Coordinates of C-alpha atoms and ligand atoms in Angstrom, one line a residue:
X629 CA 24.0 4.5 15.1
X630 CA 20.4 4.5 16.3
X631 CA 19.0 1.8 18.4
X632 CA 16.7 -0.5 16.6
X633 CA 13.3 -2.3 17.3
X634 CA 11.6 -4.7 15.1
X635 CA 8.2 -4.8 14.7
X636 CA 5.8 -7.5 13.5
X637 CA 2.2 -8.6 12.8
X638 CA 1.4 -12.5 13.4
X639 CA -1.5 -14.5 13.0
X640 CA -4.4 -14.0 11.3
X641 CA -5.6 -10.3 11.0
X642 CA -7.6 -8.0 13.0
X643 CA -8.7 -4.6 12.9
X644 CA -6.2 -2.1 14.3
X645 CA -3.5 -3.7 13.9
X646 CA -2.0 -0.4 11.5
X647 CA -2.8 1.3 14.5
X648 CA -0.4 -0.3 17.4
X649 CA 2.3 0.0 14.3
X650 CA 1.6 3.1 14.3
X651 CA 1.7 4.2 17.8
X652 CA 4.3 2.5 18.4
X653 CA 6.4 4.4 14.8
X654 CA 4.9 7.8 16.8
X655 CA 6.0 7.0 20.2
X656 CA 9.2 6.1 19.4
X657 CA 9.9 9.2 17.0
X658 CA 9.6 11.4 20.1
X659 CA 12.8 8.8 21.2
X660 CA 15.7 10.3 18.2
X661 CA 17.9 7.8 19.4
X662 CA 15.2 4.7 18.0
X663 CA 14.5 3.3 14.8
X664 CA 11.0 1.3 14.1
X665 CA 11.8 -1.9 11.5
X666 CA 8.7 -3.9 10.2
X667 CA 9.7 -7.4 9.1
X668 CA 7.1 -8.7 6.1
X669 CA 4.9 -11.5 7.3
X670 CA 5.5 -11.6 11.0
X671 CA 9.2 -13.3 11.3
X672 CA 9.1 -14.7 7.5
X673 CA 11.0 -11.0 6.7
X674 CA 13.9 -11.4 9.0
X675 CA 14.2 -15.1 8.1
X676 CA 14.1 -15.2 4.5
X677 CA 16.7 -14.8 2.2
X678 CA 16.9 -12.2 0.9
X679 CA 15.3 -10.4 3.9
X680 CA 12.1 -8.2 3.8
X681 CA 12.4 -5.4 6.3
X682 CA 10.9 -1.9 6.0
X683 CA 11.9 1.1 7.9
X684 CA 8.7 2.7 9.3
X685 CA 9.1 6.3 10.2
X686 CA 6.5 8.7 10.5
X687 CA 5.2 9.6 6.9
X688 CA 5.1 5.3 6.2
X689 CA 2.3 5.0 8.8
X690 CA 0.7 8.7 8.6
X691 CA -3.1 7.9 8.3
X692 CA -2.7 4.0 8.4
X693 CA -4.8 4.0 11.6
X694 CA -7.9 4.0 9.8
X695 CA -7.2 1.6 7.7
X696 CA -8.4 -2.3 8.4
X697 CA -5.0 -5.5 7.6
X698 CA -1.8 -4.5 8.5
X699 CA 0.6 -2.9 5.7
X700 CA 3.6 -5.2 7.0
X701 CA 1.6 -8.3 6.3
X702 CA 0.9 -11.5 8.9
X703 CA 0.7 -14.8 8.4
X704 CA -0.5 -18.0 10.6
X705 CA 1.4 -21.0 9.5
X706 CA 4.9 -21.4 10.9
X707 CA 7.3 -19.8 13.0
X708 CA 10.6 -19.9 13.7
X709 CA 10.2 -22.8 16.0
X710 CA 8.2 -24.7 13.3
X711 CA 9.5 -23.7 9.8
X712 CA 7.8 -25.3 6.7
X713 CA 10.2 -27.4 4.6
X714 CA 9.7 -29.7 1.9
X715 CA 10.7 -33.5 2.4
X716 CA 12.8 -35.1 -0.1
X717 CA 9.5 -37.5 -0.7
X718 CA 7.3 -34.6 -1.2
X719 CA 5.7 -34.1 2.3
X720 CA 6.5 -31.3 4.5
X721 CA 8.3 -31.0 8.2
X722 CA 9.5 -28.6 10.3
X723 CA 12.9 -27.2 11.3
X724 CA 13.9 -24.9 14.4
X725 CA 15.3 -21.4 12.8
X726 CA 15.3 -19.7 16.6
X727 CA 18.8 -19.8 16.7
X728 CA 19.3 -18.2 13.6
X729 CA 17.1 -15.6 13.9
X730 CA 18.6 -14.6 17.1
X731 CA 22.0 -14.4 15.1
X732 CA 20.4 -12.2 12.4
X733 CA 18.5 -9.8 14.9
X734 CA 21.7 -9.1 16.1
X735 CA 23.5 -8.7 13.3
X736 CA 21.0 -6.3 12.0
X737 CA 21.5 -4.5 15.5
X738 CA 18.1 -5.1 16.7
X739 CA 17.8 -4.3 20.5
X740 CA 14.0 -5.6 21.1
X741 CA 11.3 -7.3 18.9
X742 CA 7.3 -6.2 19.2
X743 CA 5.0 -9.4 18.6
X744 CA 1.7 -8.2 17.7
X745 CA -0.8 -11.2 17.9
X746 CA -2.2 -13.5 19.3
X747 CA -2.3 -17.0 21.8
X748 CA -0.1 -18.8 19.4
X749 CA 2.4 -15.3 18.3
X750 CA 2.6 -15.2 22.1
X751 CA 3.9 -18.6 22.3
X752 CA 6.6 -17.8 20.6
X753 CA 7.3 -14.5 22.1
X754 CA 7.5 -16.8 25.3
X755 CA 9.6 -19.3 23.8
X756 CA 11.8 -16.3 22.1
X757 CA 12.4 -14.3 25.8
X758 CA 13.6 -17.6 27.5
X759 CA 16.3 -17.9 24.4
X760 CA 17.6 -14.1 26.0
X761 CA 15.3 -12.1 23.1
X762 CA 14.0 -8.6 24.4
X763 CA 10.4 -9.4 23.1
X764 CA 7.4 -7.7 24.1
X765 CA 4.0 -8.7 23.3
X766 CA 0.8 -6.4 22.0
X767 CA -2.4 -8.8 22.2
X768 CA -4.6 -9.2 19.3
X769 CA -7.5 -11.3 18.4
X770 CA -11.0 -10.5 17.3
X771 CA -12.2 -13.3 19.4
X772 CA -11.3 -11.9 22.6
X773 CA -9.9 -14.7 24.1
X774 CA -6.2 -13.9 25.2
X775 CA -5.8 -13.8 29.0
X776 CA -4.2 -11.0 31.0
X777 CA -6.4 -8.1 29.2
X778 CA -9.7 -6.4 29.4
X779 CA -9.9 -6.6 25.9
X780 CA -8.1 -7.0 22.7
X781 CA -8.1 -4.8 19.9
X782 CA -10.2 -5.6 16.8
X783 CA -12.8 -7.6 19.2
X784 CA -15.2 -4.4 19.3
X785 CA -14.8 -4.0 15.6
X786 CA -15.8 -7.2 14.9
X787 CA -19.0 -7.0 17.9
X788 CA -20.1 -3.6 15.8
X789 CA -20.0 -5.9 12.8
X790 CA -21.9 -9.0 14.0
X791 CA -24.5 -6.7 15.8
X792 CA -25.1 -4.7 12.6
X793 CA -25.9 -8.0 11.2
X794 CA -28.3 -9.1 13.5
X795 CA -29.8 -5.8 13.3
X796 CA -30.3 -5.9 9.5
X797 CA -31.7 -9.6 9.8
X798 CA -34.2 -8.6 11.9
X799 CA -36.1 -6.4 9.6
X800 CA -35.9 -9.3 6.9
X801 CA -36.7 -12.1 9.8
X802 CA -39.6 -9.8 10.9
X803 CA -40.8 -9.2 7.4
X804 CA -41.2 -13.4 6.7
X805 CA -41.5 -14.5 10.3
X806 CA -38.7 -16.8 9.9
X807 CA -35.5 -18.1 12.0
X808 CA -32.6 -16.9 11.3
X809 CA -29.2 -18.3 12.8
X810 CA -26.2 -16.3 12.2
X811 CA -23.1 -17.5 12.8
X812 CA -20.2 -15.3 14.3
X813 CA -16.4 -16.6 14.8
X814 CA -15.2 -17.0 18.2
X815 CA -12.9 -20.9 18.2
X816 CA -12.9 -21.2 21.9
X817 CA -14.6 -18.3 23.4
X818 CA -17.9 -16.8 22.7
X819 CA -17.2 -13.2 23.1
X820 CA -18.6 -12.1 19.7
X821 CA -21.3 -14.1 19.9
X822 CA -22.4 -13.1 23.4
X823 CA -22.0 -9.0 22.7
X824 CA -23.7 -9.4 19.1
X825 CA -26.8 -11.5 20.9
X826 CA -27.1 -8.5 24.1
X827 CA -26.8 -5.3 21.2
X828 CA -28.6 -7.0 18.9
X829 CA -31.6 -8.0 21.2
X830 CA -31.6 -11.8 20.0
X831 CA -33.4 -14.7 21.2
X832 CA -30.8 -17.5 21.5
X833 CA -26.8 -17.1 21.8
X834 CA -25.0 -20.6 21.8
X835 CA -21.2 -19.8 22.2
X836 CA -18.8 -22.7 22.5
X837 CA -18.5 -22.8 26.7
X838 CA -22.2 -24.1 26.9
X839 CA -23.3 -27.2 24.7
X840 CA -26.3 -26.8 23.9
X841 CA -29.1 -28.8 24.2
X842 CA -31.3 -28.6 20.9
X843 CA -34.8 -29.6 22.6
X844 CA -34.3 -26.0 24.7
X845 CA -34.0 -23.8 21.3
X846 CA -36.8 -25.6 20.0
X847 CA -39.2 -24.8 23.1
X848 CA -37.3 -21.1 23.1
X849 CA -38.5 -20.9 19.1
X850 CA -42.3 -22.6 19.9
X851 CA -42.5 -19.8 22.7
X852 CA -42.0 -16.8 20.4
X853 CA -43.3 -18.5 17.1
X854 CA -46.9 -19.1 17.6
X855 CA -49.6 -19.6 14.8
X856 CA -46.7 -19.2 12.1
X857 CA -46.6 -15.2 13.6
X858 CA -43.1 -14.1 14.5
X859 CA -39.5 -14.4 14.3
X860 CA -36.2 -15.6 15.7
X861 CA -32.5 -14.5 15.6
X862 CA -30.0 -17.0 17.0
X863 CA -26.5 -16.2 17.0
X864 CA -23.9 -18.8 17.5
X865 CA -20.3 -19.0 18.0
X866 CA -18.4 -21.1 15.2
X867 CA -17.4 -23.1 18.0
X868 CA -20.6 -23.8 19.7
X869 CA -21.1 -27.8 20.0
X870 CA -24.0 -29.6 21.2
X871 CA -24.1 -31.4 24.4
X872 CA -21.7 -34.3 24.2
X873 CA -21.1 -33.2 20.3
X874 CA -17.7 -31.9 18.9
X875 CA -17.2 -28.3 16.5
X876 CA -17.7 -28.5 13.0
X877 CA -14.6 -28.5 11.3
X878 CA -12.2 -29.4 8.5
X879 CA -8.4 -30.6 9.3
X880 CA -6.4 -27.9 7.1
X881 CA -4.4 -29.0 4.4
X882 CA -2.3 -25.4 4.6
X883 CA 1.4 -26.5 5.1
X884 CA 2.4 -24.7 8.9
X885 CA -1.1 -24.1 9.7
X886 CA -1.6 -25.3 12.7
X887 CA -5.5 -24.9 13.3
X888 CA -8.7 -26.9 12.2
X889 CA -10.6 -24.8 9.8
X890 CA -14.0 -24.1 11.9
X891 CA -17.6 -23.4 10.5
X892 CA -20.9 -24.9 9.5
X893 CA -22.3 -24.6 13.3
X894 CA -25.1 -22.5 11.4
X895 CA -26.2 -25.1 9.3
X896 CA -25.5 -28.3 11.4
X897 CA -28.2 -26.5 13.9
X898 CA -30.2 -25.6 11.0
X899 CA -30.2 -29.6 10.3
X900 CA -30.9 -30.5 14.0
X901 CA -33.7 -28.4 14.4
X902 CA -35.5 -29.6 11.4
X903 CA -34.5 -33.4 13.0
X904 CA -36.4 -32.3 16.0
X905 CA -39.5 -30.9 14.5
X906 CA -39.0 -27.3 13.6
X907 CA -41.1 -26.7 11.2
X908 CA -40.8 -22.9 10.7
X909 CA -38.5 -21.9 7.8
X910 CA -34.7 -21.5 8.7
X911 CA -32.4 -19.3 6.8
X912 CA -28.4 -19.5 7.6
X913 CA -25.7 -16.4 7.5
X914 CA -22.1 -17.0 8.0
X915 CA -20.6 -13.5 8.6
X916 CA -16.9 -15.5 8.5
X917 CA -14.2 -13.2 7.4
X918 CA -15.9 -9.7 7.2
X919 CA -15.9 -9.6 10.2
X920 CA -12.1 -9.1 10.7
X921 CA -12.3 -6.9 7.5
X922 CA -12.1 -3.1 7.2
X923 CA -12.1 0.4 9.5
X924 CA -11.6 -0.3 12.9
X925 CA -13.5 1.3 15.8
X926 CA -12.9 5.0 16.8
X927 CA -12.6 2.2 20.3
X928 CA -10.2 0.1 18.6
X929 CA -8.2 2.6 17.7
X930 CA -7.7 4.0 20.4
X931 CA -6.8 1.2 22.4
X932 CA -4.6 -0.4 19.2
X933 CA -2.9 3.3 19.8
X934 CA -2.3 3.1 23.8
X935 CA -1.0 -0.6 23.0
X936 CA 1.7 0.4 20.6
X937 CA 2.8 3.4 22.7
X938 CA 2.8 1.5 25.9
X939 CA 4.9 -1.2 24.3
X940 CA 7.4 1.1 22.9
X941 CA 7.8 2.8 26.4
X942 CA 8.3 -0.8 28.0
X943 CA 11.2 -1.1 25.5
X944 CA 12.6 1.9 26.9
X945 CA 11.9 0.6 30.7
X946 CA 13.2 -2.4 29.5
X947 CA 10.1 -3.8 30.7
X948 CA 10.6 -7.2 28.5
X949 CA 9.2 -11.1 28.2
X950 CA 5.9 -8.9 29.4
X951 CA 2.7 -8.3 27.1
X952 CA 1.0 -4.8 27.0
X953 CA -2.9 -5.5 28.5
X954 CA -5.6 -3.2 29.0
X955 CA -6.8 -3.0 33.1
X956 CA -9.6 -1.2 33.0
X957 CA -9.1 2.5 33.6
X958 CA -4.9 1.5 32.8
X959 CA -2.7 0.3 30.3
X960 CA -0.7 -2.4 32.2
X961 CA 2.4 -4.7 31.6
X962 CA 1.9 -8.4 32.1
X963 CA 4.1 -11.1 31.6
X964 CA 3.8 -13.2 29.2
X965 CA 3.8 -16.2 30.7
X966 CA 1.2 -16.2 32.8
X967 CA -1.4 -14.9 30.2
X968 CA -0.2 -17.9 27.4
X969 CA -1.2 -20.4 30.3
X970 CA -4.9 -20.0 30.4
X971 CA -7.7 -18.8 28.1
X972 CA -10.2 -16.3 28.5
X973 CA -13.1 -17.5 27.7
X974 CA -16.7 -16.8 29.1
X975 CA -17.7 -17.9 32.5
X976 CA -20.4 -19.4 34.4
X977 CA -20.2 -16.3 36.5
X978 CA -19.1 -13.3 34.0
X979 CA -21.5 -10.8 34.6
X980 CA -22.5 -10.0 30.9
X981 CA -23.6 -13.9 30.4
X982 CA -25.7 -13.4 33.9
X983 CA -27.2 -10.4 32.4
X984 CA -28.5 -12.0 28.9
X985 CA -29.9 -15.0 31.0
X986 CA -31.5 -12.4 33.1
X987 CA -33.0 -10.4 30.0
X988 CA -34.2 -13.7 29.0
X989 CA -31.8 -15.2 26.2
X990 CA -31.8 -18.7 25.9
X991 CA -28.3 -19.6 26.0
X992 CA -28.9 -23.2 24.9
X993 CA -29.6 -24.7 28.5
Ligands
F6P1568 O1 -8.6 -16.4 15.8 C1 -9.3 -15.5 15.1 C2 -10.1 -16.2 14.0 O2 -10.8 -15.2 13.4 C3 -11.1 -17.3 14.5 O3 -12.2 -16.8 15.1 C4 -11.3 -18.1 13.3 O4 -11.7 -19.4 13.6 C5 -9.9 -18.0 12.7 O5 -9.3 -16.8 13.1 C6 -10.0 -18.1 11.2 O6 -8.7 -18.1 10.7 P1 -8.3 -18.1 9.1 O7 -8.2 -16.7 8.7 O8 -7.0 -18.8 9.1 O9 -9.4 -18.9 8.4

């Protein structure tokens, strides 16, 4: 009988994700004594009843590199710490299934589990290696903000996407001399935000680690707006906040989903510089969710590739409870951990936020 894995996706999605699956299904073939198992919906397949599990061999994943999602599914709400059920009185709670889905890996002779996501999928990979599970985790988020790694797949994707954005509101911002604010994601950290705003050449970059302070845009915009002549891109993180002001944001009512639903930064600046005397016109783009859709990088895939091989050889090494990172010029083994205890967001000191101060973006401050 031939050892088995189990692979899953968890979280919301992010380009490359097909990729790691499939290094990791390519990897492992070179192995004969391994089988590669996706469970549906991060660990809603294994738990369910009846199961949804898919062999993945070599002709499931041929060519799925290229392709944006992830053909085993994800989802963000839940867990098998916190599984959705229905109240006798109509509202819903939570039940622990860890213990079950320990039993059930190992009836279905699973030796190790792959977590591909995110802070919160890494939480539970955590929370899964001190119950005695052989996890490993792959880090993925287009925001860029797990700790531990250089970078995360999908976040380049999603920079090339926001940065052809400001590119193509340029010529239309140039054409009317107008502002234009377009606003990026990024929750905690402003990675997209900040790379968009350097390759796009914009004016102002607000990302959630600096409030900003709405009298500073408005002398940025006075400085390159003179006699009605010229134009303004401002890109800001959907976490941005002004000083002493909170995130725009709407509790979810999604049962299990354990985030605020962020956006409107665009527009509530749109408001507060019209509050404070802006008088040129404004026009507001929310790039949202294309910005996790479609082809990956030729960068992300290759670094969604060297993840999911990497973390298929740490299975063999037995390298577990660790998450595969990328230390620049290596592919690294980390444990888990220590990158779930800390964010990575942008610092006073990081040396891409010095350089778009010293090209002269106003950062808000
Ligand atoms: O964490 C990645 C992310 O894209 C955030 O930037 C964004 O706030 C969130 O996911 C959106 O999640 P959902 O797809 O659940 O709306």
């Amino acid at each position: 009988m031939r050892k088995r894995a189990l692979v899953l996706t968890g979280g919301g999605d992010c380009p490359g994700l097909n990729a790691v699956i499939r290094g990791i299904v390519k990897r492992s073939s070179r192995e004969r004594d391994w089988e590669i198992i996706g469970s549906y919906e991060a660990f809603n397949g294994i738990l369910r009843e009846p199961m949804e599990l898919i062999i993945l061999d070599e002709q499931k994943v041929s060519g799925v590199h290229v392709k944006g999602g992830t053909i085993i599914g994800t989802t963000n709400k839940g867990g098998p710490f916190a599984w959705p059920v229905k109240n006798p009185d109509g509202t819903w709670g939570s039940v622990d299934r860890s213990d079950e889905l320990l039993r059930k890996l190992q009836y279905q002779g699973i030796e190790a589990v792959i977590n591909i996501g995110g802070d919160g999928s890494q939480r539970i990979s955590q929370a899964l290696y001190e119950k005695g599970c052989n996890v490993i985790g792959v880090p993925k988020t287009i925001d860029n903000d797990l700790a531990g790694t250089d970078f995360t797949f999908g976040f380049q994707t999603a920079v090339e996407i926001a940065t052809d954005a400001v590119d193509k509101l340029v010529t239309t911002a140039a054409s009317h001399n107008r502002i234009f604010i377009l606003e990026v994601m990024g929750r905690d950290a402003g990675w997209i935000a900040l790379h968009s705003a350097v390759a796009g050449g914009a004016e102002i970059c607000l990302i959630p680690e600096n409030p900003y302070d709405v009298n500073k845009i408005l002398e940025r915009i006075h400085k390159r707006i003179t006699y009605g002549r010229g134009f303004v891109i401002i890109v800001i993180a959907e976490g941005a906040k002004p000083l002493g002001g909170d995130v725009v944001a709407e509790e979810s009512i999604e049962v299990g989903y354990a985030h605020k639903h962020l956006g409107g930064a665009a527009s509530r600046l749109k408001k507060e510089l019209m509050d404070a005397g802006c008088e040129e016109d404004i026009r507001v783009t929310i790039l949202g969710h294309l910005q996790r859709g479609g082809t990956p990088s030729a960068y992300d895939r290759i670094l969604a590739t060297q993840f999911g091989a990497k973390a298929f050889e740490m299975i063999l090494s037995k390298d577990f409870g660790k998450m595969v990172a990328y230390k620049h010029p290596n592919i690294v083994a980390v444990p888990i951990k220590e990158v779930i205890s800390t964010y990575n967001i942008v610092k006073p000191d990081d040396q891409l936020l010095k350089t778009a101060r010293g090209i002269g973006i106003c950062m808000g401050d």
